[in-house]
Short mmCIF file of C-alpha atoms in Angstrom, two decimals:
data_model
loop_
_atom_site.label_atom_id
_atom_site.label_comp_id
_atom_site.label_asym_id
_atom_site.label_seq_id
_atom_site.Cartn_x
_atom_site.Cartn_y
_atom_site.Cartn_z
CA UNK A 1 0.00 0.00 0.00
CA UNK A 2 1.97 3.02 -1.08
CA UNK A 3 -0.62 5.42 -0.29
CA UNK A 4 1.85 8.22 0.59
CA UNK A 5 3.80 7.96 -2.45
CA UNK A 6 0.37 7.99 -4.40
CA UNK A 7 -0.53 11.28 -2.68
CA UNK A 8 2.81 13.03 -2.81
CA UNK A 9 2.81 12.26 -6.87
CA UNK A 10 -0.62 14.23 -6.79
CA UNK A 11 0.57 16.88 -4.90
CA UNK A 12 4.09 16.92 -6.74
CA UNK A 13 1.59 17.71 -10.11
CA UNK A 14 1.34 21.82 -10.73
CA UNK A 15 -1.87 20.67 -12.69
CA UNK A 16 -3.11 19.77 -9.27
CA UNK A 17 -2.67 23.30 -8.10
CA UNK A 18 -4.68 25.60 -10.65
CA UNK A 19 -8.40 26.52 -11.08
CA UNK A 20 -11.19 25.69 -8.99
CA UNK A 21 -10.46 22.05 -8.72
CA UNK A 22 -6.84 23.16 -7.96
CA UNK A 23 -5.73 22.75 -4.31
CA UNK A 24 -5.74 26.30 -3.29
CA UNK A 25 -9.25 27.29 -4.13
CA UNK A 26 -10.47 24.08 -2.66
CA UNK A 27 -8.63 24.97 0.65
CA UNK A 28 -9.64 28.37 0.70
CA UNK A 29 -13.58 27.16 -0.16
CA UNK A 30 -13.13 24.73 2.54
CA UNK A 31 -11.73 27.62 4.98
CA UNK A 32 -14.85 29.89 3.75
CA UNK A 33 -17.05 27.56 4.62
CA UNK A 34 -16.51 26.38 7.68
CA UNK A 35 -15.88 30.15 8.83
CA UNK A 36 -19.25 31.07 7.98
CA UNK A 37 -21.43 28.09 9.56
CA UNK A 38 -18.56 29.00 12.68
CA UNK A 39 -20.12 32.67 12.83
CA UNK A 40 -23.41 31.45 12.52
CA UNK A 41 -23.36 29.05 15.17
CA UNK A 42 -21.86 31.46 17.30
CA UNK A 43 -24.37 34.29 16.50
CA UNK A 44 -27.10 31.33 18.02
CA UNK A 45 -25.68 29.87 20.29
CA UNK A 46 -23.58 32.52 22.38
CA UNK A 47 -26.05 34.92 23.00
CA UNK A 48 -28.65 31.93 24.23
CA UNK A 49 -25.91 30.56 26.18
CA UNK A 50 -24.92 33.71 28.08
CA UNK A 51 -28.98 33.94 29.03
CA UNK A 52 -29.26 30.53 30.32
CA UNK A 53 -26.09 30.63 32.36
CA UNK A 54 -26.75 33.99 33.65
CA UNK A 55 -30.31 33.27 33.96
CA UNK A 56 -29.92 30.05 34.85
CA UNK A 57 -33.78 29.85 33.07
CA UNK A 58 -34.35 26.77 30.59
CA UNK A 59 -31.61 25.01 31.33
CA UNK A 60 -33.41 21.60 30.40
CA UNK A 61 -34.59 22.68 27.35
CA UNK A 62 -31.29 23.97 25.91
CA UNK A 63 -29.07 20.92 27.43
CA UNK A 64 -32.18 18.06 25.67
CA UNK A 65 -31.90 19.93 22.20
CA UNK A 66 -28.31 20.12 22.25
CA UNK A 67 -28.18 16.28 23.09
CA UNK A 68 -30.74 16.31 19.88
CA UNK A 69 -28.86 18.14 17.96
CA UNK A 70 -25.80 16.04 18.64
CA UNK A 71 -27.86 13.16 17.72
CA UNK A 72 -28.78 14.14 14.05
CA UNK A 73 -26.16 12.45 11.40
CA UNK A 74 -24.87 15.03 8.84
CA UNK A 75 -25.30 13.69 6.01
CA UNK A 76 -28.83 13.27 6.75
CA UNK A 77 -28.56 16.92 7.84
CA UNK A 78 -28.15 18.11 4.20
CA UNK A 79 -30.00 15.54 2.97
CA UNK A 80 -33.29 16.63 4.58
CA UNK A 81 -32.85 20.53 3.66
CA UNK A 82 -31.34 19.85 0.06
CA UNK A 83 -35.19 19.62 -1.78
CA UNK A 84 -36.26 22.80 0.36
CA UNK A 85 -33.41 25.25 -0.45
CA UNK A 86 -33.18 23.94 -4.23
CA UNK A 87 -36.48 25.55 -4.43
CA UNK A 88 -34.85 28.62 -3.86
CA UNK A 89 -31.87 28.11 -5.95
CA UNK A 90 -31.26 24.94 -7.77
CA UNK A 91 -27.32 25.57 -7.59
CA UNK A 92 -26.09 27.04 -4.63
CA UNK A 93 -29.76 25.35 -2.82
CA UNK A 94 -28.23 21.58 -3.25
CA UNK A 95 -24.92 21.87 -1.76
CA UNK A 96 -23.52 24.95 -0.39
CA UNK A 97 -26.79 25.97 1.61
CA UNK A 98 -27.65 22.45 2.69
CA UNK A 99 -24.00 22.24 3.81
CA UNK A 100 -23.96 25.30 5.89
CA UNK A 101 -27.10 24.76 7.62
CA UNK A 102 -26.18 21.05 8.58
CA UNK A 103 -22.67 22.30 9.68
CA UNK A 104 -24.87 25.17 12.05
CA UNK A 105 -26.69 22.17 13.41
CA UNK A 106 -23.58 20.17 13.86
CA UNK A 107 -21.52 23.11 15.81
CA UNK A 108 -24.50 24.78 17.68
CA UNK A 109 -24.87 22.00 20.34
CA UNK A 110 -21.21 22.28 22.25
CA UNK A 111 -20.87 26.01 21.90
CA UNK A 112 -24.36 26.85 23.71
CA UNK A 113 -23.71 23.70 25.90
CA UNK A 114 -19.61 25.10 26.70
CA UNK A 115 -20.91 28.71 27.08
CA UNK A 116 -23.69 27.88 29.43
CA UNK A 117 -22.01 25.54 31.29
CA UNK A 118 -18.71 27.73 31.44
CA UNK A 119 -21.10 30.59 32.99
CA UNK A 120 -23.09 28.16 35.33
CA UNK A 121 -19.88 27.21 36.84
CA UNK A 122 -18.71 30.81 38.11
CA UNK A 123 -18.52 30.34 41.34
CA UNK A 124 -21.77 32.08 43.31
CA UNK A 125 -20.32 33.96 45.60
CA UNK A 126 -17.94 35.91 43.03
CA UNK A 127 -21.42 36.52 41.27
CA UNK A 128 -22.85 37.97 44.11
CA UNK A 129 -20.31 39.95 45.72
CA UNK A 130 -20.33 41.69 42.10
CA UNK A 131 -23.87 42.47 42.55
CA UNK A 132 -23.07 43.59 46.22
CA UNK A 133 -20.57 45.99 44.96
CA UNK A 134 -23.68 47.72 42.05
CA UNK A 135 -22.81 46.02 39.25
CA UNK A 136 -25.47 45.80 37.12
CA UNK A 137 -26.61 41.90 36.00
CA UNK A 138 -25.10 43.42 32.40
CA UNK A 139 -21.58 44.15 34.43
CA UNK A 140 -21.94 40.83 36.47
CA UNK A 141 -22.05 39.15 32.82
CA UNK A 142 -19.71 41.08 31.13
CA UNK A 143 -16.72 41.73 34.12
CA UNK A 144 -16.85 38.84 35.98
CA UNK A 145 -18.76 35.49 34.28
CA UNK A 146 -17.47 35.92 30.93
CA UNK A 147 -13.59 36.34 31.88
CA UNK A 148 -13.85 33.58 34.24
CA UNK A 149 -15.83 31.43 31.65
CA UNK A 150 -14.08 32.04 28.76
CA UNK A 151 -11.32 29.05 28.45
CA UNK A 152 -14.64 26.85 28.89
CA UNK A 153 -16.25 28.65 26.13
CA UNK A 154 -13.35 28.89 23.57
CA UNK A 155 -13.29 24.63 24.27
CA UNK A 156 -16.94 24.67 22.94
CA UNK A 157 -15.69 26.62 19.78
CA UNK A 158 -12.57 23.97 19.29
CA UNK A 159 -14.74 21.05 19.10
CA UNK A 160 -16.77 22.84 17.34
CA UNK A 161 -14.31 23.70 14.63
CA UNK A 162 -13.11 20.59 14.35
CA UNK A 163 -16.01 18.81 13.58
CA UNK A 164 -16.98 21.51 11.45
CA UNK A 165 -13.64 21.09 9.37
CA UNK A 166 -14.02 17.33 9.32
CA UNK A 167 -17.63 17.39 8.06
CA UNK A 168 -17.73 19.85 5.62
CA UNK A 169 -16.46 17.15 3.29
CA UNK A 170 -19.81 15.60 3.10
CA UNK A 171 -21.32 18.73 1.20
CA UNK A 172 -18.68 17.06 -2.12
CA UNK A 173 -21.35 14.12 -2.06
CA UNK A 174 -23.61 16.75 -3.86
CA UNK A 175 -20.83 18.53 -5.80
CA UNK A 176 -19.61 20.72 -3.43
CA UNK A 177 -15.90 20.78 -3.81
CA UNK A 178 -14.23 22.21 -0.65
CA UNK A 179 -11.68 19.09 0.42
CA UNK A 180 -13.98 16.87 0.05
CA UNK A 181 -13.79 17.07 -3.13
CA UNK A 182 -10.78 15.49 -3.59
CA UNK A 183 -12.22 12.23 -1.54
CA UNK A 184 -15.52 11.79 -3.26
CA UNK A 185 -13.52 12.00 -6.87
CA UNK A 186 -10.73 9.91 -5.46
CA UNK A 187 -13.36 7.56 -4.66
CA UNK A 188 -15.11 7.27 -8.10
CA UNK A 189 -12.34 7.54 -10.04
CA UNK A 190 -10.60 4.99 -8.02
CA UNK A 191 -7.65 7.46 -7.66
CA UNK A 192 -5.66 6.56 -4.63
CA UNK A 193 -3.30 9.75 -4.63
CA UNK A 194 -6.30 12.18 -4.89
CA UNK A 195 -8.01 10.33 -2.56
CA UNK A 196 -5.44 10.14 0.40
CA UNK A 197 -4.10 13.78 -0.72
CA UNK A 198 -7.71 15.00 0.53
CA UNK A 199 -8.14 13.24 3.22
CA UNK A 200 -4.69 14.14 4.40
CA UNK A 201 -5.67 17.95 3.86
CA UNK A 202 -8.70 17.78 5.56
CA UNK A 203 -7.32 16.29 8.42
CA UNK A 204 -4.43 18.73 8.46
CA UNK A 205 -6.76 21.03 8.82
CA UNK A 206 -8.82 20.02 11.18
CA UNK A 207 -5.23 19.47 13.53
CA UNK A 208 -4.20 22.67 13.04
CA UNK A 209 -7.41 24.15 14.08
CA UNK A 210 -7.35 21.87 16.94
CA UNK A 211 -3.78 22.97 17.82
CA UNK A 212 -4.43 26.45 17.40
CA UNK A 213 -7.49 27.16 19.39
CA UNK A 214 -6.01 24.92 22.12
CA UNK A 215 -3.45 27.36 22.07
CA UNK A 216 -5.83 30.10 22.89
CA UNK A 217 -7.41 28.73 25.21
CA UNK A 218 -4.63 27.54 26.95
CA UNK A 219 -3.22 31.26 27.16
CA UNK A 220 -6.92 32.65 28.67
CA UNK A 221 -7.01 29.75 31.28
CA UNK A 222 -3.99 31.67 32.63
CA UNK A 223 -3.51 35.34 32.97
CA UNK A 224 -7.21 36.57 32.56
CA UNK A 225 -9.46 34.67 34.34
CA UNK A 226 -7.06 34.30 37.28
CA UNK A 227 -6.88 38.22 37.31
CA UNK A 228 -10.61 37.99 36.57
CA UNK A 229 -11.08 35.69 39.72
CA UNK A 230 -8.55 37.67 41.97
CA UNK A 231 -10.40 40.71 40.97
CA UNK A 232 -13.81 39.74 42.03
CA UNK A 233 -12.30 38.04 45.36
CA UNK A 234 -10.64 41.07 46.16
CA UNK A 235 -13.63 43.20 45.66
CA UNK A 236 -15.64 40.61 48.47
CA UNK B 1 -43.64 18.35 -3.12
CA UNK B 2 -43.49 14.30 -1.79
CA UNK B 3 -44.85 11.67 -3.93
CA UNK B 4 -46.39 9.94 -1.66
CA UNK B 5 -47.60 7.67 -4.16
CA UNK B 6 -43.62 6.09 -4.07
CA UNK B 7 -43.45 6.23 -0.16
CA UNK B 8 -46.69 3.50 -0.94
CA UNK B 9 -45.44 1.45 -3.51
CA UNK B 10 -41.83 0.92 -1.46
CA UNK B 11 -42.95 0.42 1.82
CA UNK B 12 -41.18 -3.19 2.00
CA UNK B 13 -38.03 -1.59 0.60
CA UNK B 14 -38.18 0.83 3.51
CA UNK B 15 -38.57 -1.55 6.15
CA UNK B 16 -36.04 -3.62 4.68
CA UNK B 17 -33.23 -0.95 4.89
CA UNK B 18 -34.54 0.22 8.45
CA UNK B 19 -33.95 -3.52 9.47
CA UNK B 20 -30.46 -3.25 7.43
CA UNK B 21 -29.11 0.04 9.05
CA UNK B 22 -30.26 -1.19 12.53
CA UNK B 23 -28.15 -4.92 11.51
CA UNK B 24 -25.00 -2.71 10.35
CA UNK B 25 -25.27 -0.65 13.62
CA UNK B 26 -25.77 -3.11 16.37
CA UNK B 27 -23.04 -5.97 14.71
CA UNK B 28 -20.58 -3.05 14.89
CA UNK B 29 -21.89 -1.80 18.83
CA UNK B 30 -21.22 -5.32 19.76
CA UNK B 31 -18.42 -6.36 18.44
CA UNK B 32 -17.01 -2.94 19.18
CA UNK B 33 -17.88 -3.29 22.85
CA UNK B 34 -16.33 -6.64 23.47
CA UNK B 35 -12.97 -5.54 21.31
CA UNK B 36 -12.87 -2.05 23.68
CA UNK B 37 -13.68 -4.23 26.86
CA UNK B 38 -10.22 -5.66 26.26
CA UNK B 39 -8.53 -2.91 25.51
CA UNK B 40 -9.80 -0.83 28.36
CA UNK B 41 -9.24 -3.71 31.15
CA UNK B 42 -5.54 -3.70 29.47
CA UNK B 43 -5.59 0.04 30.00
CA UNK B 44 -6.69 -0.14 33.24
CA UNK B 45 -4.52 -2.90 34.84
CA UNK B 46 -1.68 -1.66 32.46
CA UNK B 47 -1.76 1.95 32.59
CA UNK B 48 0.84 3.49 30.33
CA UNK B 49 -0.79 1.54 27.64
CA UNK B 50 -3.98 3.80 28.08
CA UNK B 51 -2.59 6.66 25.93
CA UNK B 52 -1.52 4.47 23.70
CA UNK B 53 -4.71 2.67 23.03
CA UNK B 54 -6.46 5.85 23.28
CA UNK B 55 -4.07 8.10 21.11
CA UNK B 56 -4.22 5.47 18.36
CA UNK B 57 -8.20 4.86 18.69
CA UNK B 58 -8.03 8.65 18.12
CA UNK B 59 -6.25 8.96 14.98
CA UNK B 60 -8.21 6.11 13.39
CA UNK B 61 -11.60 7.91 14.33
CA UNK B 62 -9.96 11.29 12.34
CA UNK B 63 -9.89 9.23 9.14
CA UNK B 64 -12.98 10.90 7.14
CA UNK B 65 -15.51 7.53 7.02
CA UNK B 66 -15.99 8.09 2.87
CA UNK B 67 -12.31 7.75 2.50
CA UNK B 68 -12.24 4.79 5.38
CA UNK B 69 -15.07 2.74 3.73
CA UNK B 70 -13.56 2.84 0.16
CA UNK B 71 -10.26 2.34 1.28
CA UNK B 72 -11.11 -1.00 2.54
CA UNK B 73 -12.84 -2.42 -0.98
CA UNK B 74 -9.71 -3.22 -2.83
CA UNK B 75 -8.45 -5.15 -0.41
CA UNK B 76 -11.20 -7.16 1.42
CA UNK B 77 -13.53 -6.33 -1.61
CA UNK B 78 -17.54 -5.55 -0.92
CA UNK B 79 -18.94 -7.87 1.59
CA UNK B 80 -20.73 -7.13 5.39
CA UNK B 81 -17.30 -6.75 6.62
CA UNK B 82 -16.52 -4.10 4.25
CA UNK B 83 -19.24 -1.61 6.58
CA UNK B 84 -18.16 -3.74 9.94
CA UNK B 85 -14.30 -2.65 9.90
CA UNK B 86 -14.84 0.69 9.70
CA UNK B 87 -17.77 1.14 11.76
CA UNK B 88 -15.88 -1.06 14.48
CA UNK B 89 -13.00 1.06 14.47
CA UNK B 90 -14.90 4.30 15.25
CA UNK B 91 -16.76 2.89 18.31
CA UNK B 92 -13.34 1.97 19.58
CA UNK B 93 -12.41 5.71 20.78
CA UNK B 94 -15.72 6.17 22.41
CA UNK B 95 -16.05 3.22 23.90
CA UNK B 96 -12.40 2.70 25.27
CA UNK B 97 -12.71 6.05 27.23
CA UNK B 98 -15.82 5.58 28.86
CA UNK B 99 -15.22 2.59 29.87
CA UNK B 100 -11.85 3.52 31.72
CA UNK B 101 -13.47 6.45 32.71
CA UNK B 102 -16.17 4.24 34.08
CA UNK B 103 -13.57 2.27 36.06
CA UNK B 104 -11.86 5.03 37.20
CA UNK B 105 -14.89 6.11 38.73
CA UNK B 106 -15.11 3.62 41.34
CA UNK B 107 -13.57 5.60 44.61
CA UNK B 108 -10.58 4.24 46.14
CA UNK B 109 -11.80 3.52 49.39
CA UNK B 110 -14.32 0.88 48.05
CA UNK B 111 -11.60 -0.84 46.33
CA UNK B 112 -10.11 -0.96 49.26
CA UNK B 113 -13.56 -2.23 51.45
CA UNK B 114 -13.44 -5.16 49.14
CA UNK B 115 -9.78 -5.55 49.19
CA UNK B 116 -9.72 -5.66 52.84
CA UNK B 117 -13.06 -8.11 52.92
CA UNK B 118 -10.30 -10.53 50.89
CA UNK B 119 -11.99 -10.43 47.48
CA UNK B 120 -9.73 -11.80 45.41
CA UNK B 121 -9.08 -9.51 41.66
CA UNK B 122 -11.52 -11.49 39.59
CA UNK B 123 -13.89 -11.21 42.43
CA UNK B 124 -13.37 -7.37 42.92
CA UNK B 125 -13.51 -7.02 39.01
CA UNK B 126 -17.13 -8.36 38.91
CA UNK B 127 -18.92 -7.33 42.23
CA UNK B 128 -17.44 -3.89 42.64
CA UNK B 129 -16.07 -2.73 39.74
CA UNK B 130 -18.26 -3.35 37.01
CA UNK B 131 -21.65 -2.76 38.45
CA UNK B 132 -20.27 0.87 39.39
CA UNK B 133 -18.72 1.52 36.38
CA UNK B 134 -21.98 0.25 34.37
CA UNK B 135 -23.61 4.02 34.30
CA UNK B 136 -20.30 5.49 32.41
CA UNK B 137 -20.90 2.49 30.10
CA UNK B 138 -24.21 2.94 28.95
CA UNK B 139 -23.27 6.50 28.42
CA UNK B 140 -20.46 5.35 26.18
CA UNK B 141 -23.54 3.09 24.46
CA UNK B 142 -25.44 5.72 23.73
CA UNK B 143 -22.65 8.34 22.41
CA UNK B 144 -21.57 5.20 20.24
CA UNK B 145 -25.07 4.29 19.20
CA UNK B 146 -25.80 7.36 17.83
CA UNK B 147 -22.64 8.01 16.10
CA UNK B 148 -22.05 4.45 14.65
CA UNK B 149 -26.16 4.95 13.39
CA UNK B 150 -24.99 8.12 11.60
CA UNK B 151 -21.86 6.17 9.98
CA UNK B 152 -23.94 3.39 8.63
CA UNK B 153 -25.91 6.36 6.57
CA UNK B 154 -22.31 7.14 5.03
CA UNK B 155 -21.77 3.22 4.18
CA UNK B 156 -24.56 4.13 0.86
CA UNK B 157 -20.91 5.72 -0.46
CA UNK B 158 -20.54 1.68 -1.24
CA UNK B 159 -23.29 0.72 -2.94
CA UNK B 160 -26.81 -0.54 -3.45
CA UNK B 161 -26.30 -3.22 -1.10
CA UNK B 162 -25.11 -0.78 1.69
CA UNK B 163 -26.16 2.12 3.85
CA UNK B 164 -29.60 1.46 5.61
CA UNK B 165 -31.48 4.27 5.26
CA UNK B 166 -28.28 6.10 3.67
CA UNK B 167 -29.06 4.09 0.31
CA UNK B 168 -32.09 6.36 -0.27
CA UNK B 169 -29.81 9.08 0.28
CA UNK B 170 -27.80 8.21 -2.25
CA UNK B 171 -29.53 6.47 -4.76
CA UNK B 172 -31.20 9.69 -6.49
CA UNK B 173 -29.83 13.03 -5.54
CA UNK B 174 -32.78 14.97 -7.32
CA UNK B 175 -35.49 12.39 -6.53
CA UNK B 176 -36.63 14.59 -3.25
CA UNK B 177 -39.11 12.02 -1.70
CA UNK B 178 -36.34 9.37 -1.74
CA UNK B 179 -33.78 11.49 -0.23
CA UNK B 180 -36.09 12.64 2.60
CA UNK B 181 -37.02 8.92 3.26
CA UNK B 182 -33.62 8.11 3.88
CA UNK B 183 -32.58 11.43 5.81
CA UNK B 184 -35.85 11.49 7.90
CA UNK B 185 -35.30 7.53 8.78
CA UNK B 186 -31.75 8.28 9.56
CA UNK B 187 -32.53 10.43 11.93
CA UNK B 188 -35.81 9.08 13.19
CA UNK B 189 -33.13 5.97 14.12
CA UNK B 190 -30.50 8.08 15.71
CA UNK B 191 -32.60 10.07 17.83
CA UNK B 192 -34.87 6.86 19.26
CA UNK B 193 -31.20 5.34 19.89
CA UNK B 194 -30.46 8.02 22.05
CA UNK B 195 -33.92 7.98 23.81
CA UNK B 196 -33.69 4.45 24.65
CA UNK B 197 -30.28 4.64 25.81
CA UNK B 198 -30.68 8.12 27.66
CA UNK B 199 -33.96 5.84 29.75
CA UNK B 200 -31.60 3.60 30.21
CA UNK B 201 -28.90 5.99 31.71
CA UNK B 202 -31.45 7.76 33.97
CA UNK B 203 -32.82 4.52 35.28
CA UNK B 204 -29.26 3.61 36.52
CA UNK B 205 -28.25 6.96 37.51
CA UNK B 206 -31.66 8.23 38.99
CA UNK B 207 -29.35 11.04 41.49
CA UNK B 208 -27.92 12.84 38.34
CA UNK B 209 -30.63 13.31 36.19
CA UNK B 210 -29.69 16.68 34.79
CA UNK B 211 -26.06 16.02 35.40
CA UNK B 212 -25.82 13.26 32.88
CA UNK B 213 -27.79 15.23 30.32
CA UNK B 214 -25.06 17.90 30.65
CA UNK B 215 -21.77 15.59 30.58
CA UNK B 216 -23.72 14.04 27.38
CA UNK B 217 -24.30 17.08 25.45
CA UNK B 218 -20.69 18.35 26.68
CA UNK B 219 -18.84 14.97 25.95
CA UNK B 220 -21.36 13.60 23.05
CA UNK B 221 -19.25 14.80 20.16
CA UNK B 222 -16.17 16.31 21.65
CA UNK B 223 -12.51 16.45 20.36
CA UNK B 224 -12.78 12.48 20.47
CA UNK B 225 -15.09 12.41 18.02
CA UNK B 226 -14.44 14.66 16.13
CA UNK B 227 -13.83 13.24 12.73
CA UNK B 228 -16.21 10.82 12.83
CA UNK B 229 -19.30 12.13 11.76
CA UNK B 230 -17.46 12.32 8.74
#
């Protein structure tokens, strides 16, 4: 099995490299893409996930749909939306849209389940003392929970990410492109190099995301929330 | 919009592949339990091999599961094993953790209770250990259940005699009805998967009812599994 020969020979090829089948545009759709269904989950699930930790109202409703959302398999994700949104545009409606909205589903559940959690866990009497001192519940959210919840929240957005990367290849099923690409043609064209140069792209990807936001959130489990923490405890 | 005329005619066929993707599923929940059994008593008695075991049960559940499945036909060609490897494999992360995790659970002190009421190791194994670390289990069943029910879907990358549900998917990308059969069963299998499983959890851990809801939804589809829903 000389699957890494095959797949540096198709990456050795410039033809490999050019137009939108080339490597580079692929990578950079794949990057697009998973950036945008990133900001959209976020744009859900933060804000509801601030409110329920803060709150601490509906927290068994949010934590059962995330656990149903987890549950739903991606490909069946796309599969279900792709005949509504090809109605509305019989190109972009049966891959890129069904794609995005399956990859929302898919990242939703552990950043509004990280984010709540992360702000459940503040510890209550740093929460009050806050309030003791006239912060408003806006202050108390925004001083004190957030800083000291953050590392837990930026782990939400890692696995997140991750997954996001990973799955994105299933939009190539339905002619997407992005990485997956690569796999899907590999696959019918029984093309061993393509095949193992795409999956060893996506999962490069994928690592370095994982690497990098580990990264961050190992440097905001340090400085800020301890001064966050020491903060609020000096203020009691 | 759904011709529910064809949702008549093939209601055999649909039965058929729910009764296929639940086969796929549960050969590769079984199998996969007794294979990370092993491995996590071996990690557990033999503790530097845990990261091992873990690390490489990790990497194999980052392999994308439409490369994975293909990968396997030119070697082993198209037979049930063909879906079975793969699907094994990707249990073998989930399952491994929880049930070390489920082992480490057990507090120290009982170990030693039944230590010092002579219990010899096979006895402590299966009196003390395993009944406590049953809860951790399940959950491991259920995260694996759900996951290895989405996979199956994937396994329609392989052909008309593959996939379950996933085979609708599949077969006619612009027939609508077909591909909402197959997407709606998909998940109308995953989700009762993690119903009956989630009963199951409560029933054995009645004292934690939210509390395993949360670690679910926070562990369900971490870093672990991360690749897998490819």
């Amino acid at each position: 099995m000389d699957l890494i020969g095959a797949a540096a020979a198709w990456f050795m090829d410039p033809a490999h490299w050019n137009g939108a089948n080339g490597v580079p545009y692929r990578l950079a759709q794949h990057v697009g893409i998973s950036l945008v269904s990133i900001a959209i989950a976020l744009a859900i699930a933060l804000p509801v996930g601030l409110y329920i930790g803060h709150t601490r109202r509906g927290q068994a409703l949010a934590i059962n749909l995330a656990n149903v959302g987890r549950a739903i398999p991606s490909l069946a994700a796309i599969a279900i939306v792709v005949p509504f949104t090809q109605m509305i545009d019989p190109g972009k409606g049966f891959n890129l849209y069904p794609t995005i909205i399956a990859m929302v589903v898919l990242a939703v559940p552990p950043i509004l389940v990280n984010t709540y959690a992360g702000i459940a866990e503040v510890d209550r009497d740093l929460v009050e003392s806050a309030r003791g001192m006239g912060m408003t519940e806006r202050q108390v959210l925004r001083s004190v929970e957030v800083p000291i919840a953050l590392p837990v929240i930026v782990g939400g957005l890692r696995s997140a990410t991750v997954q996001v990367i990973a799955t994105a290849t299933l939009g190539a099923i339905y002619g997407l492109g992005a990485l997956g690409g690569f796999i899907v043609e590999g696959v019918a064209q029984r093309d061993d190099g393509r095949l193992f140069a795409g999956v060893f792209l996506v999962a490069a990807l994928a690592l370095l995301a994982e690497g990098g936001l580990a990264l961050v959130q190992r440097r905001l489990s340090g400085p800020v929330s301890a001064a966050a923490a020491a903060a609020a405890a000096q203020a009691s | 919009m759904i011709d529910w005329g064809w949702i008549a005619d093939h209601v055999p066929a649909i039965l058929g592949r729910a009764v296929q993707h639940l086969e796929f599923a549960a050969i590769a929940l079984v199998v996969g339990f007794a294979i990370s059994f092993g491995l996590a008593l071996l990690s557990v008695r033999y503790r530097p091999a845990y990261p091992v075991v873990a690390g490489l049960a990790g990497i194999l559940f980052t392999i994308p599961s439409l490369a994975l499945y293909s990968s396997f036909v030119p070697v082993i060609g198209l037979s049930l094993l063909t879906v079975e490897i793969p699907l094994v494999l990707y249990t073998l992360v989930i399952y491994v953790r929880n049930i070390v995790a489920g082992f480490d659970s057990v507090p120290a002190e009982v170990l030693e209770a039944a230590d010092g009421m002579g219990y010899t190791r096979m006895q402590r194994l299966r009196a003390v250990e395993l009944p406590l670390a049953v809860p951790l289990m399940v959950a491991g069943l259920r995260v694996a259940s759900v996951s290895t029910i989405g996979l199956v879907t994937i396994s329609g990358i392989l052909g008309s005699s593959f996939g379950g549900f996933g085979f609708f998917i599949f077969e006619r990308p612009n027939f609508a009805t077909e591909i909402l059969v197959g997407a709606v069963g998909s998940i109308a299998l995953a989700l009762l998967a993690d119903a009956l499983f989630g009963v199951l959890q409560r029933r054995l851990t009645p004292w934690s009812r939210l509390n395993v809801e949360l670690e679910m939804a926070k562990t369900g589809r971490s870093a672990a599994q991360a690749t897998a829903a490819v």
